[in-house]
Amino acid sequence: MSPETRTMRRSRLALALIAVVVAAFGVAACGSDSDSGSDAGEPSPGEEAAAVALESDRTVIDVRTPQEYDAGHVEGAELIDIQGPDFSDQVAALDTEGEYVVYCRSGNRSAAAAAQMEAAGLDVLDGGGLDDMVAAGWPEAG
């Protein structure tokens, strides 16, 4: 075999290996949808999660202050103020077999509450803000 033939074979082999590596990275990059930041099958926080929660008739928890709650809330929502000193105790008292959805004014406190509730072993969705819950079909009271 001539030196030129060996060089051509090595070049083809190198190109084939590069193509395999590029293809592997492409498949890995498309392998999962991480845009939502949630587990596979979990709805995105906000209106999407609120709609899923409505369909499955989850218990609604409003994590805003009592004053915010009194100004308007989702009908039937239980108030557990995330800023209250007994938030952790109230979460610990919830039924671990229950399914919950939490919301606040804009979605920041609901995200923090959902994380704490998940850490306590609860099945919870982050419904985002009150506007997200209402847009998803939850009736507003108050």
PDB file of C-alpha atoms in Angstrom:
ATOM      1  CA  MET A   1       0.000   0.000   0.000  1.00  0.00           C
ATOM      2  CA  SER A   2       1.406   3.323  -0.998  1.00  0.00           C
ATOM      3  CA  PRO A   3       1.908   6.152   1.480  1.00  0.00           C
ATOM      4  CA  GLU A   4      -0.687   8.232  -0.400  1.00  0.00           C
ATOM      5  CA  THR A   5      -3.332   5.510   0.006  1.00  0.00           C
ATOM      6  CA  ARG A   6      -2.610   5.251   3.755  1.00  0.00           C
ATOM      7  CA  THR A   7      -2.957   9.013   4.126  1.00  0.00           C
ATOM      8  CA  MET A   8      -6.287   8.997   2.270  1.00  0.00           C
ATOM      9  CA  ARG A   9      -7.628   6.177   4.471  1.00  0.00           C
ATOM     10  CA  ARG A  10      -6.563   7.993   7.647  1.00  0.00           C
ATOM     11  CA  SER A  11      -8.218  11.193   6.428  1.00  0.00           C
ATOM     12  CA  ARG A  12     -11.467   9.361   5.678  1.00  0.00           C
ATOM     13  CA  LEU A  13     -11.353   7.653   9.059  1.00  0.00           C
ATOM     14  CA  ALA A  14     -10.740  10.967  10.814  1.00  0.00           C
ATOM     15  CA  LEU A  15     -13.641  12.580   8.965  1.00  0.00           C
ATOM     16  CA  ALA A  16     -15.916   9.657   9.814  1.00  0.00           C
ATOM     17  CA  LEU A  17     -14.993   9.924  13.511  1.00  0.00           C
ATOM     18  CA  ILE A  18     -15.633  13.661  13.502  1.00  0.00           C
ATOM     19  CA  ALA A  19     -19.035  13.087  11.886  1.00  0.00           C
ATOM     20  CA  VAL A  20     -19.942  10.510  14.564  1.00  0.00           C
ATOM     21  CA  VAL A  21     -18.911  12.856  17.384  1.00  0.00           C
ATOM     22  CA  VAL A  22     -20.859  15.795  15.904  1.00  0.00           C
ATOM     23  CA  ALA A  23     -23.941  13.613  15.429  1.00  0.00           C
ATOM     24  CA  ALA A  24     -23.706  12.322  19.000  1.00  0.00           C
ATOM     25  CA  PHE A  25     -23.574  15.863  20.389  1.00  0.00           C
ATOM     26  CA  GLY A  26     -26.527  16.853  18.230  1.00  0.00           C
ATOM     27  CA  VAL A  27     -28.656  13.981  19.516  1.00  0.00           C
ATOM     28  CA  ALA A  28     -27.689  14.712  23.123  1.00  0.00           C
ATOM     29  CA  ALA A  29     -28.582  18.382  22.744  1.00  0.00           C
ATOM     30  CA  CYS A  30     -32.033  17.517  21.397  1.00  0.00           C
ATOM     31  CA  GLY A  31     -32.635  14.733  23.877  1.00  0.00           C
ATOM     32  CA  SER A  32     -34.493  16.750  26.515  1.00  0.00           C
ATOM     33  CA  ASP A  33     -36.559  19.879  26.906  1.00  0.00           C
ATOM     34  CA  SER A  34     -35.053  21.867  29.731  1.00  0.00           C
ATOM     35  CA  ASP A  35     -36.755  25.183  28.910  1.00  0.00           C
ATOM     36  CA  SER A  36     -39.417  24.786  31.573  1.00  0.00           C
ATOM     37  CA  GLY A  37     -37.001  23.967  34.349  1.00  0.00           C
ATOM     38  CA  SER A  38     -39.295  21.263  35.653  1.00  0.00           C
ATOM     39  CA  ASP A  39     -39.265  17.496  35.755  1.00  0.00           C
ATOM     40  CA  ALA A  40     -40.339  15.555  32.681  1.00  0.00           C
ATOM     41  CA  GLY A  41     -44.100  15.672  32.394  1.00  0.00           C
ATOM     42  CA  GLU A  42     -44.493  18.530  34.848  1.00  0.00           C
ATOM     43  CA  PRO A  43     -46.266  21.654  33.585  1.00  0.00           C
ATOM     44  CA  SER A  44     -44.454  24.988  33.553  1.00  0.00           C
ATOM     45  CA  PRO A  45     -45.112  27.244  36.550  1.00  0.00           C
ATOM     46  CA  GLY A  46     -47.891  29.771  36.051  1.00  0.00           C
ATOM     47  CA  GLU A  47     -50.995  29.459  33.914  1.00  0.00           C
ATOM     48  CA  GLU A  48     -50.047  26.025  32.512  1.00  0.00           C
ATOM     49  CA  ALA A  49     -49.638  24.517  35.988  1.00  0.00           C
ATOM     50  CA  ALA A  50     -52.802  26.306  37.174  1.00  0.00           C
ATOM     51  CA  ALA A  51     -54.785  24.733  34.317  1.00  0.00           C
ATOM     52  CA  VAL A  52     -53.450  21.249  35.085  1.00  0.00           C
ATOM     53  CA  ALA A  53     -54.263  21.778  38.773  1.00  0.00           C
ATOM     54  CA  LEU A  54     -57.825  22.819  37.914  1.00  0.00           C
ATOM     55  CA  GLU A  55     -58.334  19.685  35.822  1.00  0.00           C
ATOM     56  CA  SER A  56     -57.118  17.485  38.669  1.00  0.00           C
ATOM     57  CA  ASP A  57     -59.050  19.406  41.362  1.00  0.00           C
ATOM     58  CA  ARG A  58     -56.018  20.136  43.545  1.00  0.00           C
ATOM     59  CA  THR A  59     -56.254  21.906  46.887  1.00  0.00           C
ATOM     60  CA  VAL A  60     -55.445  25.586  46.392  1.00  0.00           C
ATOM     61  CA  ILE A  61     -53.057  27.363  48.741  1.00  0.00           C
ATOM     62  CA  ASP A  62     -52.634  31.138  48.655  1.00  0.00           C
ATOM     63  CA  VAL A  63     -49.194  32.008  50.037  1.00  0.00           C
ATOM     64  CA  ARG A  64     -49.722  35.779  50.160  1.00  0.00           C
ATOM     65  CA  THR A  65     -50.330  37.946  53.223  1.00  0.00           C
ATOM     66  CA  PRO A  66     -53.757  38.053  54.917  1.00  0.00           C
ATOM     67  CA  GLN A  67     -54.256  41.587  53.574  1.00  0.00           C
ATOM     68  CA  GLU A  68     -53.617  40.439  49.992  1.00  0.00           C
ATOM     69  CA  TYR A  69     -55.915  37.468  50.506  1.00  0.00           C
ATOM     70  CA  ASP A  70     -58.708  39.715  51.816  1.00  0.00           C
ATOM     71  CA  ALA A  71     -58.390  41.950  48.730  1.00  0.00           C
ATOM     72  CA  GLY A  72     -59.201  38.986  46.440  1.00  0.00           C
ATOM     73  CA  HIS A  73     -58.293  35.331  46.142  1.00  0.00           C
ATOM     74  CA  VAL A  74     -59.144  32.097  44.370  1.00  0.00           C
ATOM     75  CA  GLU A  75     -62.457  30.779  45.607  1.00  0.00           C
ATOM     76  CA  GLY A  76     -61.896  28.151  48.301  1.00  0.00           C
ATOM     77  CA  ALA A  77     -58.159  28.852  48.639  1.00  0.00           C
ATOM     78  CA  GLU A  78     -56.522  28.125  51.958  1.00  0.00           C
ATOM     79  CA  LEU A  79     -54.295  30.934  53.218  1.00  0.00           C
ATOM     80  CA  ILE A  80     -50.813  29.912  54.359  1.00  0.00           C
ATOM     81  CA  ASP A  81     -48.692  33.083  54.394  1.00  0.00           C
ATOM     82  CA  ILE A  82     -45.157  32.180  53.285  1.00  0.00           C
ATOM     83  CA  GLN A  83     -43.895  35.222  55.197  1.00  0.00           C
ATOM     84  CA  GLY A  84     -45.631  34.115  58.384  1.00  0.00           C
ATOM     85  CA  PRO A  85     -43.572  32.649  61.225  1.00  0.00           C
ATOM     86  CA  ASP A  86     -45.538  29.392  61.168  1.00  0.00           C
ATOM     87  CA  PHE A  87     -45.400  28.666  57.436  1.00  0.00           C
ATOM     88  CA  SER A  88     -43.224  25.562  57.901  1.00  0.00           C
ATOM     89  CA  ASP A  89     -45.487  24.244  60.656  1.00  0.00           C
ATOM     90  CA  GLN A  90     -48.607  24.744  58.527  1.00  0.00           C
ATOM     91  CA  VAL A  91     -46.959  22.992  55.579  1.00  0.00           C
ATOM     92  CA  ALA A  92     -45.913  20.111  57.838  1.00  0.00           C
ATOM     93  CA  ALA A  93     -49.560  19.741  58.926  1.00  0.00           C
ATOM     94  CA  LEU A  94     -50.785  19.243  55.333  1.00  0.00           C
ATOM     95  CA  ASP A  95     -51.832  15.765  54.197  1.00  0.00           C
ATOM     96  CA  THR A  96     -48.887  14.147  52.408  1.00  0.00           C
ATOM     97  CA  GLU A  97     -51.375  12.200  50.273  1.00  0.00           C
ATOM     98  CA  GLY A  98     -52.961  15.419  49.000  1.00  0.00           C
ATOM     99  CA  GLU A  99     -52.281  17.270  45.760  1.00  0.00           C
ATOM    100  CA  TYR A 100     -51.747  21.022  45.949  1.00  0.00           C
ATOM    101  CA  VAL A 101     -51.341  24.123  43.811  1.00  0.00           C
ATOM    102  CA  VAL A 102     -49.882  27.330  45.238  1.00  0.00           C
ATOM    103  CA  TYR A 103     -50.102  30.908  44.020  1.00  0.00           C
ATOM    104  CA  CYS A 104     -49.184  34.425  45.123  1.00  0.00           C
ATOM    105  CA  ARG A 105     -49.329  37.851  43.482  1.00  0.00           C
ATOM    106  CA  SER A 106     -46.694  37.518  40.756  1.00  0.00           C
ATOM    107  CA  GLY A 107     -45.186  34.031  41.040  1.00  0.00           C
ATOM    108  CA  ASN A 108     -42.068  34.703  43.113  1.00  0.00           C
ATOM    109  CA  ARG A 109     -43.404  33.611  46.501  1.00  0.00           C
ATOM    110  CA  SER A 110     -45.307  30.700  44.949  1.00  0.00           C
ATOM    111  CA  ALA A 111     -42.037  29.367  43.508  1.00  0.00           C
ATOM    112  CA  ALA A 112     -40.372  29.542  46.921  1.00  0.00           C
ATOM    113  CA  ALA A 113     -43.403  27.974  48.617  1.00  0.00           C
ATOM    114  CA  ALA A 114     -43.614  25.159  46.052  1.00  0.00           C
ATOM    115  CA  ALA A 115     -39.931  24.365  46.574  1.00  0.00           C
ATOM    116  CA  GLN A 116     -40.359  24.209  50.349  1.00  0.00           C
ATOM    117  CA  MET A 117     -43.476  22.090  50.055  1.00  0.00           C
ATOM    118  CA  GLU A 118     -41.794  19.676  47.640  1.00  0.00           C
ATOM    119  CA  ALA A 119     -38.890  19.408  50.096  1.00  0.00           C
ATOM    120  CA  ALA A 120     -41.465  18.439  52.734  1.00  0.00           C
ATOM    121  CA  GLY A 121     -42.617  15.579  50.493  1.00  0.00           C
ATOM    122  CA  LEU A 122     -45.782  17.175  49.118  1.00  0.00           C
ATOM    123  CA  ASP A 123     -47.148  16.924  45.565  1.00  0.00           C
ATOM    124  CA  VAL A 124     -47.420  20.580  44.572  1.00  0.00           C
ATOM    125  CA  LEU A 125     -47.668  22.635  41.397  1.00  0.00           C
ATOM    126  CA  ASP A 126     -46.676  26.287  41.128  1.00  0.00           C
ATOM    127  CA  GLY A 127     -49.730  28.119  39.818  1.00  0.00           C
ATOM    128  CA  GLY A 128     -47.795  31.397  39.616  1.00  0.00           C
ATOM    129  CA  GLY A 129     -49.739  34.556  40.343  1.00  0.00           C
ATOM    130  CA  LEU A 130     -53.425  35.185  40.996  1.00  0.00           C
ATOM    131  CA  ASP A 131     -53.803  36.412  37.407  1.00  0.00           C
ATOM    132  CA  ASP A 132     -52.399  33.079  36.129  1.00  0.00           C
ATOM    133  CA  MET A 133     -54.870  31.131  38.238  1.00  0.00           C
ATOM    134  CA  VAL A 134     -57.843  33.205  37.043  1.00  0.00           C
ATOM    135  CA  ALA A 135     -56.678  32.984  33.408  1.00  0.00           C
ATOM    136  CA  ALA A 136     -56.579  29.192  33.785  1.00  0.00           C
ATOM    137  CA  GLY A 137     -60.225  29.152  34.899  1.00  0.00           C
ATOM    138  CA  TRP A 138     -60.096  29.267  38.683  1.00  0.00           C
ATOM    139  CA  PRO A 139     -62.959  31.432  40.018  1.00  0.00           C
ATOM    140  CA  GLU A 140     -61.957  34.518  41.997  1.00  0.00           C
ATOM    141  CA  ALA A 141     -63.608  35.449  45.292  1.00  0.00           C
ATOM    142  CA  GLY A 142     -63.416  38.353  47.669  1.00  0.00           C
TER     143      GLY A 142
END
